[in-house]
Amino acid sequence: MQGLVWKFGDDIDTDAIIPARYLNTSDPQALAKHVMEDADPTFPQKVQPGHIIVALKNFGCGSSREHAPLAIKAAGISCVIAHSFARIFYRNAINIGLPILECPEAAEKIAAGDEVRVDLNSGTIYNLTKDETYQAAPFPSFMQDIMDKGGLIGYVQWRLQQQ
Amino acid sequence: MGMTIAEKILARHAGKSTVKPGELVNAKVDMVLGNDITAPVAIKEFRRIGVEKVFDQERIALVPDHFTPNKDIQSAQQAKLLRDFAREQELTYYFEVGRMGIEHALLPEMGLALPGEIIIGADSHTCTYGALGALATGVGSTDMAAAMAIGEAWFKVPATLKFIFNGQLQPWVSGKDLILYLIGKIGVDGALYRSMEFTGELISALSMDSRLSMCNMAIEAGAKCGIIAPDQVTFDYVAARAKRDFTPVYADEDAEYEKVITFEGADIEPQVAFPHLPENTRGISEVGEITVDQVVIGSCTNGRIEDLRTAAQIMKGKKVAKNVRVIIIPGTQNILRQAIQEGLVDIFLEAEAVVSTPTCGPCLGGHMGVLAEGERAVATTNRNFVGRMGHPRSEVYLANPAVAAASAVTGKISAPEEVM
C-alpha cells in the first residue's frame, strides 16, 4: 500500500478520533464523516482512500470504543503507523483488520504530506519523499493468524470449525 | 520463578501452570460486559460468527448506562438493540433503566466481579474491578462478540509494575488522588500494556469505594489492569454479594516485577488534573485561581456512596456559588436510595444542586450536563481530553469529590479546607 501521510502528535485519544457526541450510531460511514475532526477539522473533508496516518506515542488512548478504528477504516485510511499504540486501540485494530504498525523511527521521521509505501508482511516502511526506509517489528504469529483470517470474527469461526 | 497476580490469574484461566510476560494466551473469561455504546457493535459481530446462543447466559452483563435514559431517537434505537438481544438470549444480567446503574458501580455492587476472576468489558474502565483482586480489562466490541460466543479472549501476558504506597492518607485524600498522583508521575502511557499492582499500608487502609476509584483510572496510565490483592476489606465487601464461588489469587513471594515504585502518603495532597490530559496534575495548593461554570460529582470513578457522603459533608448548610451549575449523579439505584435515606440528597437540593438518575451522561459529553464553548468544569470523572464533556473548546479539570464540592460552593477550584 502507498499513500499520502497525515501526521499527528502524542496521545491522540479516542475522543479526538471520534467524539462521543457522534456515538449514537455505530454506522462506520456515518462515523467517518467526523473522524479526527477535533484533532484536525479539515481531516474528514480532505482525507482520501489510501491515505496513511502517522502519529507519535500512545495513539488511540482513552475509551474502548471500536468506533475509533472503524471510523478510520471507513474513511479509507490504509494504515496507521505510530511510535506506540494504546492497548485497546491496538487490539481493536487487529480484531477488525485495520493495518497498524508500531515503528518509533518512522513515527519520528515521517512528516505530513510525505508519500509512504508500506509492506505489512515484512513491516518495511519506505518514505518516497525522503528516500528513507524504516523497519517496524513484525507481528507475533498469533496476531498474524488473526489478521490472516480477516480479523477476530474470522478467527473465531475458524476455531469453531476445528472443534 | 514466581508469578505476579495478573500472571497467575491468566495462567489459571488459560489452563497453564505458568505464563511469562509477552506470551500470548487464550483464556477463559468469568464475565463479559457491554453497554449501550459498545454492545450494539458487538451484537452485530456476534451475528456474523454464526452461533445461535451465547456461551453462558449468566456470564454476560448488558448495562445501558451511557446515553440512557435515552437521550435521543438514535440512542433509543441503540438501547433497544441490547434489550432485544437480552430477551432473545434470555440473559440473566440485563439491567433495564430503573434497575440500571453505571456499569462499574453496578457490577461490584451486584457481586458480579470477584477476586481471582477474569472480567472483560467493552468499556475501558472495566479495570475498576482490579480493586476486588480480579484481572479486569477493557476490550473492544469485537472482543466482546467473540467472548459471548466462545467464553474466551486472547491476551498478551503483561509485565507488572508494583506501586507501594507508604504512610498515612492526608486530610481529604482518597483513592482518586493516589491514582491521579501516580499518573502525574508516570504519564498517560507510563504503564502502557502493563499490569499495575497497588500495595502498601496506605492501600490496606483504603475503603473499597476508594479502591474502586483508584483502579478505575489504571487505564488512564495506559495499563491493562490495576490490581489490589484481596484482603479483609475485599472479603467483607463481597461476602453478602458474591453471585459465584471464587478463588482469591495472590502474587508469589518471588514474583518478578518490571519495576517497583514507592510513593509516600505524606507527599500526596488532593490532586487536580488540568486540561487536556489526566497526567497534568497539581496538588490542590498549587492550583491558583480557576473559576468554574459547572461541577459534576458522579461517574464510574466517583459516584459511590462514600463519594456522595464526602460531598454532602462539605456542602451541608451551604449554597452553590451564584454562577455555578452542580450536577450530582449517584452511580446506581441503590446508591441513590441510600443517599436519600441518609439525608444526602436533601443536603444537595438545599444547596441548589441537581441530583440525577444514574447515567454516564456528562462524563463523555453525552447528555445531562454538556459544556458550551469556552465553559469550564471541575469533575470527579476520569478524562479531561479535548471536547470530552462537550464543546471542543471547553475544559475539564479532574478532582476528588471533596475538591469538587468545595469548588461548587466557592465557584473556583478550591481545597475543602476553604469552606469547612
PDB file of C-alpha atoms in Angstrom, chain A:
ATOM      1  CA  MET A   1       0.000   0.000   0.000  1.00  0.00           C
ATOM      2  CA  GLN A   2       1.124   3.520  -0.735  1.00  0.00           C
ATOM      3  CA  GLY A   3      -0.314   6.868   0.249  1.00  0.00           C
ATOM      4  CA  LEU A   4      -0.024  10.422   1.431  1.00  0.00           C
ATOM      5  CA  VAL A   5       0.635  10.962   5.140  1.00  0.00           C
ATOM      6  CA  TRP A   6      -1.435  12.808   7.732  1.00  0.00           C
ATOM      7  CA  LYS A   7       0.769  13.466  10.756  1.00  0.00           C
ATOM      8  CA  PHE A   8      -0.420  13.697  14.357  1.00  0.00           C
ATOM      9  CA  GLY A   9       1.318  14.145  17.722  1.00  0.00           C
ATOM     10  CA  ASP A  10       1.364  12.316  21.072  1.00  0.00           C
ATOM     11  CA  ASP A  11      -1.635  10.900  22.934  1.00  0.00           C
ATOM     12  CA  ILE A  12      -4.272  11.235  20.204  1.00  0.00           C
ATOM     13  CA  ASP A  13      -7.242   9.984  22.228  1.00  0.00           C
ATOM     14  CA  THR A  14     -10.401   8.236  21.087  1.00  0.00           C
ATOM     15  CA  ASP A  15     -12.463  11.369  21.820  1.00  0.00           C
ATOM     16  CA  ALA A  16     -10.306  13.172  19.241  1.00  0.00           C
ATOM     17  CA  ILE A  17     -10.639  10.279  16.779  1.00  0.00           C
ATOM     18  CA  ILE A  18     -14.421  10.108  17.128  1.00  0.00           C
ATOM     19  CA  PRO A  19     -16.119  12.299  19.762  1.00  0.00           C
ATOM     20  CA  ALA A  20     -18.845  10.730  21.888  1.00  0.00           C
ATOM     21  CA  ARG A  21     -21.373  13.241  20.542  1.00  0.00           C
ATOM     22  CA  TYR A  22     -21.471  11.085  17.393  1.00  0.00           C
ATOM     23  CA  LEU A  23     -21.685   7.735  19.156  1.00  0.00           C
ATOM     24  CA  ASN A  24     -25.453   7.472  18.958  1.00  0.00           C
ATOM     25  CA  THR A  25     -24.750   5.478  15.798  1.00  0.00           C
ATOM     26  CA  SER A  26     -22.347   2.670  15.041  1.00  0.00           C
ATOM     27  CA  ASP A  27     -22.586   3.006  11.248  1.00  0.00           C
ATOM     28  CA  PRO A  28     -18.948   3.235  10.078  1.00  0.00           C
ATOM     29  CA  GLN A  29     -19.738   5.570   7.157  1.00  0.00           C
ATOM     30  CA  ALA A  30     -21.646   7.979   9.417  1.00  0.00           C
ATOM     31  CA  LEU A  31     -18.759   7.917  11.904  1.00  0.00           C
ATOM     32  CA  ALA A  32     -16.209   8.523   9.129  1.00  0.00           C
ATOM     33  CA  LYS A  33     -17.807  11.908   8.398  1.00  0.00           C
ATOM     34  CA  HIS A  34     -16.461  13.137  11.750  1.00  0.00           C
ATOM     35  CA  VAL A  35     -13.262  11.136  12.113  1.00  0.00           C
ATOM     36  CA  MET A  36     -10.341  13.086  13.666  1.00  0.00           C
ATOM     37  CA  GLU A  37     -12.313  16.334  13.467  1.00  0.00           C
ATOM     38  CA  ASP A  38     -11.419  17.522  16.977  1.00  0.00           C
ATOM     39  CA  ALA A  39      -7.712  16.988  16.167  1.00  0.00           C
ATOM     40  CA  ASP A  40      -7.923  18.499  12.648  1.00  0.00           C
ATOM     41  CA  PRO A  41     -11.283  19.902  11.475  1.00  0.00           C
ATOM     42  CA  THR A  42     -10.235  19.618   7.798  1.00  0.00           C
ATOM     43  CA  PHE A  43      -9.492  15.899   8.037  1.00  0.00           C
ATOM     44  CA  PRO A  44     -12.933  14.394   7.296  1.00  0.00           C
ATOM     45  CA  GLN A  45     -13.329  16.511   4.133  1.00  0.00           C
ATOM     46  CA  LYS A  46      -9.801  16.115   2.791  1.00  0.00           C
ATOM     47  CA  VAL A  47      -8.889  12.525   3.616  1.00  0.00           C
ATOM     48  CA  GLN A  48      -8.723  10.260   0.551  1.00  0.00           C
ATOM     49  CA  PRO A  49      -8.855   6.467   0.308  1.00  0.00           C
ATOM     50  CA  GLY A  50      -5.341   5.090   0.662  1.00  0.00           C
ATOM     51  CA  HIS A  51      -4.034   7.898   2.867  1.00  0.00           C
ATOM     52  CA  ILE A  52      -1.907   6.918   5.849  1.00  0.00           C
ATOM     53  CA  ILE A  53      -1.966   8.230   9.431  1.00  0.00           C
ATOM     54  CA  VAL A  54       1.376   8.617  11.214  1.00  0.00           C
ATOM     55  CA  ALA A  55       1.358   9.574  14.893  1.00  0.00           C
ATOM     56  CA  LEU A  56       3.720   9.724  17.835  1.00  0.00           C
ATOM     57  CA  LYS A  57       3.226   7.901  21.146  1.00  0.00           C
ATOM     58  CA  ASN A  58       0.091   6.360  22.685  1.00  0.00           C
ATOM     59  CA  PHE A  59      -2.205   6.688  19.654  1.00  0.00           C
ATOM     60  CA  GLY A  60      -5.815   5.800  20.471  1.00  0.00           C
ATOM     61  CA  CYS A  61      -5.646   6.241  24.235  1.00  0.00           C
ATOM     62  CA  GLY A  62      -8.837   6.561  26.251  1.00  0.00           C
ATOM     63  CA  SER A  63     -12.071   4.790  25.518  1.00  0.00           C
ATOM     64  CA  SER A  64     -12.517   1.211  24.298  1.00  0.00           C
ATOM     65  CA  ARG A  65     -14.860   2.423  21.547  1.00  0.00           C
ATOM     66  CA  GLU A  66     -14.259   0.299  18.477  1.00  0.00           C
ATOM     67  CA  HIS A  67     -15.956   3.141  16.623  1.00  0.00           C
ATOM     68  CA  ALA A  68     -12.492   4.798  16.559  1.00  0.00           C
ATOM     69  CA  PRO A  69     -10.677   2.251  14.352  1.00  0.00           C
ATOM     70  CA  LEU A  70     -13.957   1.607  12.460  1.00  0.00           C
ATOM     71  CA  ALA A  71     -14.224   5.307  11.589  1.00  0.00           C
ATOM     72  CA  ILE A  72     -10.570   5.459  10.497  1.00  0.00           C
ATOM     73  CA  LYS A  73     -11.020   2.367   8.348  1.00  0.00           C
ATOM     74  CA  ALA A  74     -14.276   3.633   6.835  1.00  0.00           C
ATOM     75  CA  ALA A  75     -12.597   6.939   5.934  1.00  0.00           C
ATOM     76  CA  GLY A  76     -10.308   4.919   3.698  1.00  0.00           C
ATOM     77  CA  ILE A  77      -7.111   5.157   5.741  1.00  0.00           C
ATOM     78  CA  SER A  78      -4.981   2.234   4.590  1.00  0.00           C
ATOM     79  CA  CYS A  79      -2.607   2.028   7.547  1.00  0.00           C
ATOM     80  CA  VAL A  80      -1.808   3.701  10.880  1.00  0.00           C
ATOM     81  CA  ILE A  81       1.848   3.969  11.888  1.00  0.00           C
ATOM     82  CA  ALA A  82       2.721   5.179  15.389  1.00  0.00           C
ATOM     83  CA  HIS A  83       5.553   5.295  17.890  1.00  0.00           C
ATOM     84  CA  SER A  84       3.197   3.319  20.156  1.00  0.00           C
ATOM     85  CA  PHE A  85      -0.499   2.488  20.427  1.00  0.00           C
ATOM     86  CA  ALA A  86      -2.797   2.428  23.444  1.00  0.00           C
ATOM     87  CA  ARG A  87      -3.550  -1.208  24.131  1.00  0.00           C
ATOM     88  CA  ILE A  88      -7.299  -1.353  23.488  1.00  0.00           C
ATOM     89  CA  PHE A  89      -6.938   0.546  20.206  1.00  0.00           C
ATOM     90  CA  TYR A  90      -4.158  -1.858  19.239  1.00  0.00           C
ATOM     91  CA  ARG A  91      -6.249  -4.981  19.807  1.00  0.00           C
ATOM     92  CA  ASN A  92      -9.329  -3.408  18.222  1.00  0.00           C
ATOM     93  CA  ALA A  93      -7.341  -2.617  15.073  1.00  0.00           C
ATOM     94  CA  ILE A  94      -6.093  -6.192  14.846  1.00  0.00           C
ATOM     95  CA  ASN A  95      -9.547  -7.594  15.602  1.00  0.00           C
ATOM     96  CA  ILE A  96     -11.271  -5.555  12.855  1.00  0.00           C
ATOM     97  CA  GLY A  97      -8.456  -5.797  10.316  1.00  0.00           C
ATOM     98  CA  LEU A  98      -7.210  -2.184  10.283  1.00  0.00           C
ATOM     99  CA  PRO A  99      -3.497  -2.396   9.392  1.00  0.00           C
ATOM    100  CA  ILE A 100      -1.262  -0.821  12.053  1.00  0.00           C
ATOM    101  CA  LEU A 101       2.482  -0.726  12.582  1.00  0.00           C
ATOM    102  CA  GLU A 102       4.496   0.278  15.625  1.00  0.00           C
ATOM    103  CA  CYS A 103       7.706   1.989  14.497  1.00  0.00           C
ATOM    104  CA  PRO A 104       9.256   4.805  16.569  1.00  0.00           C
ATOM    105  CA  GLU A 105      11.750   5.757  13.841  1.00  0.00           C
ATOM    106  CA  ALA A 106       9.074   6.083  11.155  1.00  0.00           C
ATOM    107  CA  ALA A 107       6.801   7.993  13.534  1.00  0.00           C
ATOM    108  CA  GLU A 108       9.549  10.495  14.230  1.00  0.00           C
ATOM    109  CA  LYS A 109      10.937  10.964  10.710  1.00  0.00           C
ATOM    110  CA  ILE A 110       7.855  10.892   8.505  1.00  0.00           C
ATOM    111  CA  ALA A 111       6.324  14.353   8.001  1.00  0.00           C
ATOM    112  CA  ALA A 112       2.849  15.470   6.982  1.00  0.00           C
ATOM    113  CA  GLY A 113       2.444  15.230   3.214  1.00  0.00           C
ATOM    114  CA  ASP A 114       5.202  12.646   2.706  1.00  0.00           C
ATOM    115  CA  GLU A 115       4.418   9.799   0.325  1.00  0.00           C
ATOM    116  CA  VAL A 116       4.953   6.455   2.054  1.00  0.00           C
ATOM    117  CA  ARG A 117       4.865   2.829   0.902  1.00  0.00           C
ATOM    118  CA  VAL A 118       4.154   0.081   3.459  1.00  0.00           C
ATOM    119  CA  ASP A 119       4.798  -3.649   3.201  1.00  0.00           C
ATOM    120  CA  LEU A 120       2.774  -5.164   6.041  1.00  0.00           C
ATOM    121  CA  ASN A 121       4.235  -8.649   5.735  1.00  0.00           C
ATOM    122  CA  SER A 122       7.807  -7.512   6.210  1.00  0.00           C
ATOM    123  CA  GLY A 123       6.990  -4.424   8.310  1.00  0.00           C
ATOM    124  CA  THR A 124       9.069  -2.291   5.941  1.00  0.00           C
ATOM    125  CA  ILE A 125       8.100   1.348   5.545  1.00  0.00           C
ATOM    126  CA  TYR A 126       9.605   3.272   2.605  1.00  0.00           C
ATOM    127  CA  ASN A 127       9.380   7.076   2.549  1.00  0.00           C
ATOM    128  CA  LEU A 128       9.371   8.052  -1.154  1.00  0.00           C
ATOM    129  CA  THR A 129       9.576  11.773  -0.372  1.00  0.00           C
ATOM    130  CA  LYS A 130      12.703  11.463   1.802  1.00  0.00           C
ATOM    131  CA  ASP A 131      14.085   8.256   0.250  1.00  0.00           C
ATOM    132  CA  GLU A 132      14.363   6.625   3.692  1.00  0.00           C
ATOM    133  CA  THR A 133      13.441   3.121   4.851  1.00  0.00           C
ATOM    134  CA  TYR A 134      12.228   2.251   8.358  1.00  0.00           C
ATOM    135  CA  GLN A 135      11.668  -1.188   9.841  1.00  0.00           C
ATOM    136  CA  ALA A 136       8.727  -1.998  12.134  1.00  0.00           C
ATOM    137  CA  ALA A 137       8.807  -5.066  14.372  1.00  0.00           C
ATOM    138  CA  PRO A 138       6.860  -7.934  12.780  1.00  0.00           C
ATOM    139  CA  PHE A 139       3.633  -9.112  14.408  1.00  0.00           C
ATOM    140  CA  PRO A 140       3.738 -12.213  16.617  1.00  0.00           C
ATOM    141  CA  SER A 141       2.437 -15.210  14.648  1.00  0.00           C
ATOM    142  CA  PHE A 142      -0.672 -15.428  16.856  1.00  0.00           C
ATOM    143  CA  MET A 143      -1.765 -11.929  15.814  1.00  0.00           C
ATOM    144  CA  GLN A 144      -0.742 -12.607  12.217  1.00  0.00           C
ATOM    145  CA  ASP A 145      -3.104 -15.614  12.343  1.00  0.00           C
ATOM    146  CA  ILE A 146      -5.985 -13.380  13.411  1.00  0.00           C
ATOM    147  CA  MET A 147      -5.201 -10.868  10.676  1.00  0.00           C
ATOM    148  CA  ASP A 148      -4.823 -13.604   8.042  1.00  0.00           C
ATOM    149  CA  LYS A 149      -8.340 -14.771   8.869  1.00  0.00           C
ATOM    150  CA  GLY A 150      -9.716 -11.292   8.273  1.00  0.00           C
ATOM    151  CA  GLY A 151      -9.889 -10.347  11.962  1.00  0.00           C
ATOM    152  CA  LEU A 152     -11.134 -11.914  15.179  1.00  0.00           C
ATOM    153  CA  ILE A 153     -14.557 -12.941  13.866  1.00  0.00           C
ATOM    154  CA  GLY A 154     -12.942 -14.945  11.060  1.00  0.00           C
ATOM    155  CA  TYR A 155     -10.526 -16.429  13.584  1.00  0.00           C
ATOM    156  CA  VAL A 156     -13.352 -17.498  15.920  1.00  0.00           C
ATOM    157  CA  GLN A 157     -15.290 -19.020  13.005  1.00  0.00           C
ATOM    158  CA  TRP A 158     -12.165 -20.974  12.061  1.00  0.00           C
ATOM    159  CA  ARG A 159     -11.709 -22.180  15.655  1.00  0.00           C
ATOM    160  CA  LEU A 160     -15.326 -23.299  15.894  1.00  0.00           C
ATOM    161  CA  GLN A 161     -14.910 -25.253  12.647  1.00  0.00           C
ATOM    162  CA  GLN A 162     -11.864 -27.027  14.100  1.00  0.00           C
ATOM    163  CA  GLN A 163     -13.877 -28.330  17.068  1.00  0.00           C
TER     164      GLN A 163
END
